[in-house]
CHARMM-style PDB file with segment names, atoms N, HN, CA, C and O in Angstrom:
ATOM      1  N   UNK     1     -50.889 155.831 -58.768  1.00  0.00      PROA
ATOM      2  CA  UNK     1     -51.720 156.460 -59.782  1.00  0.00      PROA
ATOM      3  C   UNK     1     -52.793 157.332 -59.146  1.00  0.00      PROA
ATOM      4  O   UNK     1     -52.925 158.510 -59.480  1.00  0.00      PROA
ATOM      5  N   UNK     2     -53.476 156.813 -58.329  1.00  0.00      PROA
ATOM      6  HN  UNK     2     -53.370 155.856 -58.058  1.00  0.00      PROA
ATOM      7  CA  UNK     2     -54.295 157.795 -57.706  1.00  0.00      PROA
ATOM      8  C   UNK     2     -53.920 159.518 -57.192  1.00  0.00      PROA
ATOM      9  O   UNK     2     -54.720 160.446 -57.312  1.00  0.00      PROA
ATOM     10  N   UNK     3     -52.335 159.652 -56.536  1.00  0.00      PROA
ATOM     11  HN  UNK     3     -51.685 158.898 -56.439  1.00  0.00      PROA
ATOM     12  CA  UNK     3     -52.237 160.430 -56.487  1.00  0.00      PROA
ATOM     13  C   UNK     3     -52.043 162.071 -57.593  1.00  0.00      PROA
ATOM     14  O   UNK     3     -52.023 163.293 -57.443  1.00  0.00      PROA
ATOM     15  N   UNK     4     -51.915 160.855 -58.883  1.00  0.00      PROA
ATOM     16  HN  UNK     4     -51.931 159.862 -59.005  1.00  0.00      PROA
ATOM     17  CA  UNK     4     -51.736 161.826 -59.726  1.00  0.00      PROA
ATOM     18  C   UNK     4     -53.647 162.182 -60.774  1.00  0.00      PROA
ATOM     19  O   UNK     4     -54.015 162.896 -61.706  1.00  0.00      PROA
ATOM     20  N   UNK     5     -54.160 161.359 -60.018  1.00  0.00      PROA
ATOM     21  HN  UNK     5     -53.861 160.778 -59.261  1.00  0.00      PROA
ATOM     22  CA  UNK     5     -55.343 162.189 -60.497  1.00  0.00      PROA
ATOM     23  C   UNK     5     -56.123 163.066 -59.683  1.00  0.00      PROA
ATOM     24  O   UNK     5     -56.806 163.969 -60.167  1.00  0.00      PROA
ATOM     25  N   UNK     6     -55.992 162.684 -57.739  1.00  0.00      PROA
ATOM     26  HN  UNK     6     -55.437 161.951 -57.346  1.00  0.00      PROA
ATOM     27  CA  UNK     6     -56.546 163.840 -57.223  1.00  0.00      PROA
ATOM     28  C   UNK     6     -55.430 165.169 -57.711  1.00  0.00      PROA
ATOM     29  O   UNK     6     -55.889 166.303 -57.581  1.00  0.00      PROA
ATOM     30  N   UNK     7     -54.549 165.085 -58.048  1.00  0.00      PROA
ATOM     31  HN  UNK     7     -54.176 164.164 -58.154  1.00  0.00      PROA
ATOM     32  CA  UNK     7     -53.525 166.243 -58.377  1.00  0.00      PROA
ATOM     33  C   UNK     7     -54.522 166.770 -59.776  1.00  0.00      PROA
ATOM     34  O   UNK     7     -54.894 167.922 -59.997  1.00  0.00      PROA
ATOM     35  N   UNK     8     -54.700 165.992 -60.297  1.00  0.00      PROA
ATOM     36  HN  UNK     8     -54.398 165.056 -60.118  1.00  0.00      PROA
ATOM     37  CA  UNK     8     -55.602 166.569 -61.985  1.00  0.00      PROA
ATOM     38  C   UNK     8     -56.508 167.125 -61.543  1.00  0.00      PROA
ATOM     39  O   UNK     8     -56.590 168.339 -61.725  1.00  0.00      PROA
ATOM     40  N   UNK     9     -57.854 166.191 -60.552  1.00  0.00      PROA
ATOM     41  HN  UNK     9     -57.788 165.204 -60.404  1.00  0.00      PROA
ATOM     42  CA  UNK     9     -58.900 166.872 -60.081  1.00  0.00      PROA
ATOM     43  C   UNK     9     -58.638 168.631 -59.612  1.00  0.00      PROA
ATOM     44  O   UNK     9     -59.087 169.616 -60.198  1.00  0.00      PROA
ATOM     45  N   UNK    10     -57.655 168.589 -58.216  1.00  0.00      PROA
ATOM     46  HN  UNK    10     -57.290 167.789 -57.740  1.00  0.00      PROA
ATOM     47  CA  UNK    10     -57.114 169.624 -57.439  1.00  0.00      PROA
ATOM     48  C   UNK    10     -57.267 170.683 -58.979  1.00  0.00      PROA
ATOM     49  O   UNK    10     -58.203 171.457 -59.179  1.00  0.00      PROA
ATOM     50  N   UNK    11     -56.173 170.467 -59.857  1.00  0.00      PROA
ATOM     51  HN  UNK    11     -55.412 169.838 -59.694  1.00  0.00      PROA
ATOM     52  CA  UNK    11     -55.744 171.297 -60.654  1.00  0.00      PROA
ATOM     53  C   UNK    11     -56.848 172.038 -61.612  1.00  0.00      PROA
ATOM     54  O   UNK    11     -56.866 173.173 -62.090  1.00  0.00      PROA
ATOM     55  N   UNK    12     -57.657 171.064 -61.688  1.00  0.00      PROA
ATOM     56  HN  UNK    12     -57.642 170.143 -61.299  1.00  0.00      PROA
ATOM     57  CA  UNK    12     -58.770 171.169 -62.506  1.00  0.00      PROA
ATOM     58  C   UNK    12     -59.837 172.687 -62.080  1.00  0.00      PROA
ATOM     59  O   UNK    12     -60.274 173.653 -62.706  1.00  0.00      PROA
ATOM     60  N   UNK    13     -59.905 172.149 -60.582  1.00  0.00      PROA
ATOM     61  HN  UNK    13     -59.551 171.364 -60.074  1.00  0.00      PROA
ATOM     62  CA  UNK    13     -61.236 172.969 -60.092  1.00  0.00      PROA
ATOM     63  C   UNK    13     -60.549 174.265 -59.676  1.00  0.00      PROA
ATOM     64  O   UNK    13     -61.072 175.361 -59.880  1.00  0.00      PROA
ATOM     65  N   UNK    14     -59.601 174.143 -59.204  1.00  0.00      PROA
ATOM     66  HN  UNK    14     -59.176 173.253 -59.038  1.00  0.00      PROA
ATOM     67  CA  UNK    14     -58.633 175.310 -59.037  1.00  0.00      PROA
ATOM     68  C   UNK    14     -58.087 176.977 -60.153  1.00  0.00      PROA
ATOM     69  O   UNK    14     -57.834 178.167 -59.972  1.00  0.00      PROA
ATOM     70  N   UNK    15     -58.195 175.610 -61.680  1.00  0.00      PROA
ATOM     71  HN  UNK    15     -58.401 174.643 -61.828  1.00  0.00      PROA
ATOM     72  CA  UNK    15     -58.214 176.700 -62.812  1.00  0.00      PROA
ATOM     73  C   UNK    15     -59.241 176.911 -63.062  1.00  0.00      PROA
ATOM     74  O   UNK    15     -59.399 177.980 -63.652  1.00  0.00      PROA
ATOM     75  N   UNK    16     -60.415 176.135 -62.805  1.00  0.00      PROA
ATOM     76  HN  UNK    16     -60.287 175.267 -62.326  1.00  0.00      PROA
ATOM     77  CA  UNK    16     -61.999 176.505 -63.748  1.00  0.00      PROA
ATOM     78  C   UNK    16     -62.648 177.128 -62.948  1.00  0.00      PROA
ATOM     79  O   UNK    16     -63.689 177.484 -63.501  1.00  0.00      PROA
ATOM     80  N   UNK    17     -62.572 177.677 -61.264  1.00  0.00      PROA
ATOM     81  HN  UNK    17     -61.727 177.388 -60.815  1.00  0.00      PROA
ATOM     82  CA  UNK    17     -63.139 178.488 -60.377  1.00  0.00      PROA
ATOM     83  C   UNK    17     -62.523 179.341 -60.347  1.00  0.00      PROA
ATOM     84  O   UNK    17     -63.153 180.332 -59.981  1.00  0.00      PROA
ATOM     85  N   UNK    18     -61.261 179.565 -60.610  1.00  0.00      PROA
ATOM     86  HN  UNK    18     -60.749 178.759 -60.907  1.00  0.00      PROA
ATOM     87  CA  UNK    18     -60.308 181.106 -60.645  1.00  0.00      PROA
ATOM     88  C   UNK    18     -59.687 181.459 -59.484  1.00  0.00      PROA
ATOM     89  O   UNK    18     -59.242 182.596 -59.331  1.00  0.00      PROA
ATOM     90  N   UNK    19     -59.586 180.403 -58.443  1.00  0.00      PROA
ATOM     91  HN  UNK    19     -59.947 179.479 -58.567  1.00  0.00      PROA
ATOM     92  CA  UNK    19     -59.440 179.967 -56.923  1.00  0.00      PROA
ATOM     93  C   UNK    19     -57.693 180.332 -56.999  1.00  0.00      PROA
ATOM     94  O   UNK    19     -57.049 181.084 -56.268  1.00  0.00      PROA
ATOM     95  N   UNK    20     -57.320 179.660 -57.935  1.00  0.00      PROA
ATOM     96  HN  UNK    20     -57.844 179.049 -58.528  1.00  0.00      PROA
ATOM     97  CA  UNK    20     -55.637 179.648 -58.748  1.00  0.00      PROA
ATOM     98  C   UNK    20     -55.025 180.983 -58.559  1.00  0.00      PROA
ATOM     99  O   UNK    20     -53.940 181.283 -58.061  1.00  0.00      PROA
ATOM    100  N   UNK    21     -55.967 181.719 -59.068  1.00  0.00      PROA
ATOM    101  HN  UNK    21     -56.848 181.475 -59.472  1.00  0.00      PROA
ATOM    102  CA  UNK    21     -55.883 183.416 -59.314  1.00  0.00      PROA
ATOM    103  C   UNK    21     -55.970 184.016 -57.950  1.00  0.00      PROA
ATOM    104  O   UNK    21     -55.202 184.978 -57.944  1.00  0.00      PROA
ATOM    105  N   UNK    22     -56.543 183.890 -56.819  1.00  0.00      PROA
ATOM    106  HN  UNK    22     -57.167 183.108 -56.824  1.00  0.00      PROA
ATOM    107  CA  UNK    22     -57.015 184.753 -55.801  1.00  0.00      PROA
ATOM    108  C   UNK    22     -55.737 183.999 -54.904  1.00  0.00      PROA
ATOM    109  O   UNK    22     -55.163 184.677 -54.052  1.00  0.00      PROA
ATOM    110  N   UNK    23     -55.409 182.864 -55.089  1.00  0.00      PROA
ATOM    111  HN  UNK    23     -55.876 182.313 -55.781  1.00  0.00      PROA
ATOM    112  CA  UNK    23     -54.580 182.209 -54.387  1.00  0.00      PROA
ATOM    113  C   UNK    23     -52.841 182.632 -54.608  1.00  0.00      PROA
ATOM    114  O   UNK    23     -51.938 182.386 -53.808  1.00  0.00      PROA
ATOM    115  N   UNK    24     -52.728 183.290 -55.856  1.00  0.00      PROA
ATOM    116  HN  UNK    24     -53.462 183.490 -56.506  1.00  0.00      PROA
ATOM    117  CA  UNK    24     -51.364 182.940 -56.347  1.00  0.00      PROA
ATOM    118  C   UNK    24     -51.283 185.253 -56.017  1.00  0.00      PROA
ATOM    119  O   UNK    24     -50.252 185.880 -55.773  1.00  0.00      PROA
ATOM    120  N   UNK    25     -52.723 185.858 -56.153  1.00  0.00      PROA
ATOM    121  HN  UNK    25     -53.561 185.349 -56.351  1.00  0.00      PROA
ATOM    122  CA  UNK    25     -52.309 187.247 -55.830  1.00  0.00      PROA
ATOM    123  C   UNK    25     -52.329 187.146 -54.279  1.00  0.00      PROA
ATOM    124  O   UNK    25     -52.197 188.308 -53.895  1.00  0.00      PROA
ATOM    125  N   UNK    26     -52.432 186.309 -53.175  1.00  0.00      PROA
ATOM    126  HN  UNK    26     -52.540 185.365 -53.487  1.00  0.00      PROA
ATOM    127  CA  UNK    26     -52.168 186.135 -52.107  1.00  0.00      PROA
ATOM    128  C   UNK    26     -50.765 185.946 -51.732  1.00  0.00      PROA
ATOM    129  O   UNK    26     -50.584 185.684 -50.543  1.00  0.00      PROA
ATOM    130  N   UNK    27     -49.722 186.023 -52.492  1.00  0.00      PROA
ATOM    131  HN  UNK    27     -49.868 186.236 -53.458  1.00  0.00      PROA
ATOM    132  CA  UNK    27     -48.247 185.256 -52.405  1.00  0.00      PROA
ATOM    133  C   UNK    27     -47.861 186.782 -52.414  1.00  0.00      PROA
ATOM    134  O   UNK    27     -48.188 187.678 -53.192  1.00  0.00      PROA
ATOM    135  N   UNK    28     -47.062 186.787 -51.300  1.00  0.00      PROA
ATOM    136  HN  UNK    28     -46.797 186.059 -50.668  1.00  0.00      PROA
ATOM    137  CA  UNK    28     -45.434 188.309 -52.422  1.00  0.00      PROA
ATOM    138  C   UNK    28     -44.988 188.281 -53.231  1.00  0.00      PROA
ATOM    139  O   UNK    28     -44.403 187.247 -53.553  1.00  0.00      PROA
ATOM    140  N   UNK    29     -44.989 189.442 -54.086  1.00  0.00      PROA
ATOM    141  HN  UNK    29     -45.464 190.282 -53.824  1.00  0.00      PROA
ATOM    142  CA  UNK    29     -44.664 189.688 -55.414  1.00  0.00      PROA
ATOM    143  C   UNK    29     -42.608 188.821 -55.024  1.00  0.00      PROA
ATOM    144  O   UNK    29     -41.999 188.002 -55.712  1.00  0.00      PROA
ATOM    145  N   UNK    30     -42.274 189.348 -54.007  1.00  0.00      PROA
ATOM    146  HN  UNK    30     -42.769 190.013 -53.448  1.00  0.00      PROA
ATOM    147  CA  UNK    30     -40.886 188.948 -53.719  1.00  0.00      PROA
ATOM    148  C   UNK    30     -40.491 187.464 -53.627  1.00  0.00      PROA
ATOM    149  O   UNK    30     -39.487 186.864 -54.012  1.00  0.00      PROA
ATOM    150  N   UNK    31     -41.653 187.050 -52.965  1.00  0.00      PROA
ATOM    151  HN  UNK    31     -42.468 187.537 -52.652  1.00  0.00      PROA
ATOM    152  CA  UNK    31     -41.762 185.146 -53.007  1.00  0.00      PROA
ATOM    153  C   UNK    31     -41.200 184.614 -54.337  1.00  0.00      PROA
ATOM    154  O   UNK    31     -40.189 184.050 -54.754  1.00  0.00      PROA
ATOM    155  N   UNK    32     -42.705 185.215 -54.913  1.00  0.00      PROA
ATOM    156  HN  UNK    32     -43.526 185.673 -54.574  1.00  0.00      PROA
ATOM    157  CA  UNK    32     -42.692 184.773 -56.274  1.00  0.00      PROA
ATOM    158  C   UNK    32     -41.462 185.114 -56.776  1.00  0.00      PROA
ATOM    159  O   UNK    32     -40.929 184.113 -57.254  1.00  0.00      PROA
ATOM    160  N   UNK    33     -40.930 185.885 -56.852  1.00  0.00      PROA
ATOM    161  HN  UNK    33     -41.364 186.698 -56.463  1.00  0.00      PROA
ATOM    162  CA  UNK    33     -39.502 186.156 -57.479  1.00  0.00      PROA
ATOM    163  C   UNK    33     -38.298 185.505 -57.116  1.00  0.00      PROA
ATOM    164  O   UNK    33     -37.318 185.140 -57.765  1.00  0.00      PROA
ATOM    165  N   UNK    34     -38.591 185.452 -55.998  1.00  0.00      PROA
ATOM    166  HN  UNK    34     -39.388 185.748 -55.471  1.00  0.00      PROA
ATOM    167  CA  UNK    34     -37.324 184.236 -55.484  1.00  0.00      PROA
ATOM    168  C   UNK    34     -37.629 182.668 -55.803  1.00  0.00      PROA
ATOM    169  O   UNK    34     -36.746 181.810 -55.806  1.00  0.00      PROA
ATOM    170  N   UNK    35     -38.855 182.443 -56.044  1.00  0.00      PROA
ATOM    171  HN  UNK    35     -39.573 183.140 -56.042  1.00  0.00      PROA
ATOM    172  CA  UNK    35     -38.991 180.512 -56.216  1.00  0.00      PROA
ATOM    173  C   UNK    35     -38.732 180.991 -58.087  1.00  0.00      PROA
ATOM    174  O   UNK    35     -37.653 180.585 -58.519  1.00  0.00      PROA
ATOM    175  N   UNK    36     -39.188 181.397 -58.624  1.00  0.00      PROA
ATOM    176  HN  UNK    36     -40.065 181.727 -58.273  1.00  0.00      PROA
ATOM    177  CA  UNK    36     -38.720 181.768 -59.943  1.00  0.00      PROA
ATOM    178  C   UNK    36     -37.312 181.694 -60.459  1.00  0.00      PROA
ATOM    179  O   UNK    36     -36.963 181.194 -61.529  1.00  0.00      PROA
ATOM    180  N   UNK    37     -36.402 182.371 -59.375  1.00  0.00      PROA
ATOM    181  HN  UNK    37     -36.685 182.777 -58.506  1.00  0.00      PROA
ATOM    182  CA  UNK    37     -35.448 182.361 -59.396  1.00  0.00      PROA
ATOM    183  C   UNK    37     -33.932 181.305 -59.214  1.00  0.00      PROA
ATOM    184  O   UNK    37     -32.752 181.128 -59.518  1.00  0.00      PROA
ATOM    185  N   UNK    38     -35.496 180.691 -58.228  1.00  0.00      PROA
ATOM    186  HN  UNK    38     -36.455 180.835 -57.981  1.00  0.00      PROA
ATOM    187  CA  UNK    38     -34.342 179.359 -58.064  1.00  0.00      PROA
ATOM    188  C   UNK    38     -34.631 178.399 -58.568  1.00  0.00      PROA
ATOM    189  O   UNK    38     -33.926 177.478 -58.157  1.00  0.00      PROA
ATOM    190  N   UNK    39     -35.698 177.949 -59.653  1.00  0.00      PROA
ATOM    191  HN  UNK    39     -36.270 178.698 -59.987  1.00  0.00      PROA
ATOM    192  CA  UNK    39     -35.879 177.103 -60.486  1.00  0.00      PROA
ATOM    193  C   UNK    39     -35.121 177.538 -61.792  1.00  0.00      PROA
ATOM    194  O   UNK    39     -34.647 176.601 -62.433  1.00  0.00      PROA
ATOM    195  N   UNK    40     -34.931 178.781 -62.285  1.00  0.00      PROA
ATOM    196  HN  UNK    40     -35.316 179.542 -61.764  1.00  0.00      PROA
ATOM    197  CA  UNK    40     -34.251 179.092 -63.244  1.00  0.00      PROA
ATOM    198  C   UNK    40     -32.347 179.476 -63.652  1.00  0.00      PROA
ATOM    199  O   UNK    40     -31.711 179.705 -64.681  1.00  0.00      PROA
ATOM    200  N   UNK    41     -31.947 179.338 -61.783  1.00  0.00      PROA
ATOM    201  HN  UNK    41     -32.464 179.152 -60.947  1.00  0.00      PROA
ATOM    202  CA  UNK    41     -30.312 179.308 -61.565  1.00  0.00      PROA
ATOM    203  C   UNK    41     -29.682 177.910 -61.779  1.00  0.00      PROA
ATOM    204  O   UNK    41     -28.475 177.699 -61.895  1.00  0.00      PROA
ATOM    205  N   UNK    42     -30.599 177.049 -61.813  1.00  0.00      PROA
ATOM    206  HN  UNK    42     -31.580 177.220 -61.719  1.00  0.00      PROA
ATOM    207  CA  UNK    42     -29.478 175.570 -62.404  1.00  0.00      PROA
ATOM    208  C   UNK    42     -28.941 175.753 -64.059  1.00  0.00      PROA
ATOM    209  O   UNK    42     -27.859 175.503 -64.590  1.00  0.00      PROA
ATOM    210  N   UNK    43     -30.099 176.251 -64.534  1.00  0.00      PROA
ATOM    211  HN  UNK    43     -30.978 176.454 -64.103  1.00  0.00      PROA
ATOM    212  CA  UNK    43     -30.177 176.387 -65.721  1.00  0.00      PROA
ATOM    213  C   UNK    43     -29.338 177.410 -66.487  1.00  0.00      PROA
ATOM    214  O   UNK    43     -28.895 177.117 -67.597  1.00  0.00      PROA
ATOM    215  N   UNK    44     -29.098 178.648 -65.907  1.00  0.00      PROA
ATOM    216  HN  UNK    44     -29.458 178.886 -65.005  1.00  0.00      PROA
ATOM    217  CA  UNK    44     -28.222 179.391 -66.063  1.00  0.00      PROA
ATOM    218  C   UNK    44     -27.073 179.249 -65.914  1.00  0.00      PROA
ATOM    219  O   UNK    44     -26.351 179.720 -66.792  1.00  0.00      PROA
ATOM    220  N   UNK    45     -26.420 178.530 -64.723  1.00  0.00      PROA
ATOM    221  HN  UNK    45     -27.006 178.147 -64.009  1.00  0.00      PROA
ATOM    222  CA  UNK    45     -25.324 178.215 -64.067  1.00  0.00      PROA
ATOM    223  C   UNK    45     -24.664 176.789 -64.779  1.00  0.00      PROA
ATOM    224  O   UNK    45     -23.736 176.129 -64.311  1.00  0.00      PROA
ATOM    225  N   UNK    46     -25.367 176.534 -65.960  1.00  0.00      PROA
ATOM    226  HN  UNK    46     -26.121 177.070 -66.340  1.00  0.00      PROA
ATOM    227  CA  UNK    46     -25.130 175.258 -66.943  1.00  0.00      PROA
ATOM    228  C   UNK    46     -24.754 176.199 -68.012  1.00  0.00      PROA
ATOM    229  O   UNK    46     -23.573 176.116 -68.349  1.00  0.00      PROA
ATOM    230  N   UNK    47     -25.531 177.146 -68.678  1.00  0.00      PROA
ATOM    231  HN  UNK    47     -26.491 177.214 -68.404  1.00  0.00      PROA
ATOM    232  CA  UNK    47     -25.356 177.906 -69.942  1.00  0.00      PROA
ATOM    233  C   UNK    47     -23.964 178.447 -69.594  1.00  0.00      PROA
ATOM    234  O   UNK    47     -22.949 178.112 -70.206  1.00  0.00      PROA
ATOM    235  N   UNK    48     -23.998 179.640 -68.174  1.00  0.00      PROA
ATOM    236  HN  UNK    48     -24.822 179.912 -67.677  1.00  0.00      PROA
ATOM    237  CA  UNK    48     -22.824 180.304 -68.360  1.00  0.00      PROA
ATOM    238  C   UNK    48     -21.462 179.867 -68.591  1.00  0.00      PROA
ATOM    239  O   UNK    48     -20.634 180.618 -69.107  1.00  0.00      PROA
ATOM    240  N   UNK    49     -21.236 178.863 -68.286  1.00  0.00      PROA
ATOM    241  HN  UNK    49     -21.908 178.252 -67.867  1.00  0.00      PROA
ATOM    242  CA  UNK    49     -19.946 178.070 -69.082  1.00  0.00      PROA
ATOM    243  C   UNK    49     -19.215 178.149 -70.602  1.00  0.00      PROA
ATOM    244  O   UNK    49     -18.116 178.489 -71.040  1.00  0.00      PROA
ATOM    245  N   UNK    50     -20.466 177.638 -71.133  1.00  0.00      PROA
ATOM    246  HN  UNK    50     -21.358 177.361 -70.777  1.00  0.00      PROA
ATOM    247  CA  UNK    50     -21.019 177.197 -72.585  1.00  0.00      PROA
ATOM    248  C   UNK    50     -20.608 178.743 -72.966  1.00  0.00      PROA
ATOM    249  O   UNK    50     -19.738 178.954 -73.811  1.00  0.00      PROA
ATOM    250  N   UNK    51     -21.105 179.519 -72.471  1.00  0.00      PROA
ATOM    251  HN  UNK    51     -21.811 179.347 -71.784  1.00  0.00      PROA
ATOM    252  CA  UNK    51     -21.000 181.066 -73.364  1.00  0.00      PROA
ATOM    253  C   UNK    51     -19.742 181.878 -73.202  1.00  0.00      PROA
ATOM    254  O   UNK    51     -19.200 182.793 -73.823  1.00  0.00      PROA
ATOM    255  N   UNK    52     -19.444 181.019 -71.877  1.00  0.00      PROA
ATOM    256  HN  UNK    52     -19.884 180.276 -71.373  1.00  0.00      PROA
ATOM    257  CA  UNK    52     -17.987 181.999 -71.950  1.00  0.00      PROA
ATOM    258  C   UNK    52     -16.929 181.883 -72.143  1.00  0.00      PROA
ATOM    259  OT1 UNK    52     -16.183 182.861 -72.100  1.00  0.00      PROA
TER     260      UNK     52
END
């Protein structure tokens, strides 16, 4: 249990200082597009079946 409240704390001060923001325009636009990408190919690769 503890770990999931320093995770709340972390999360907390992170969105209410804007730290989140300076941190996440620090990433490549390309990063970001690829972890995006691969959280959203299981999901696709389940539908495309279904549709075709």
């Amino acid at each position: 249990m503890g770990a999931y409240v320093v995770a709340a704390l972390v999360s907390l001060v992170l969105g209410a200082t804007g730290l989140f923001g300076k941190l996440l325009a620090a990433v490549p636009k390309p990063i970001t597009a690829g972890v995006l990408a691969g959280v959203l190919l299981p999901f696709a690769m389940r539908v495309a079946p279904a549709v075709a």
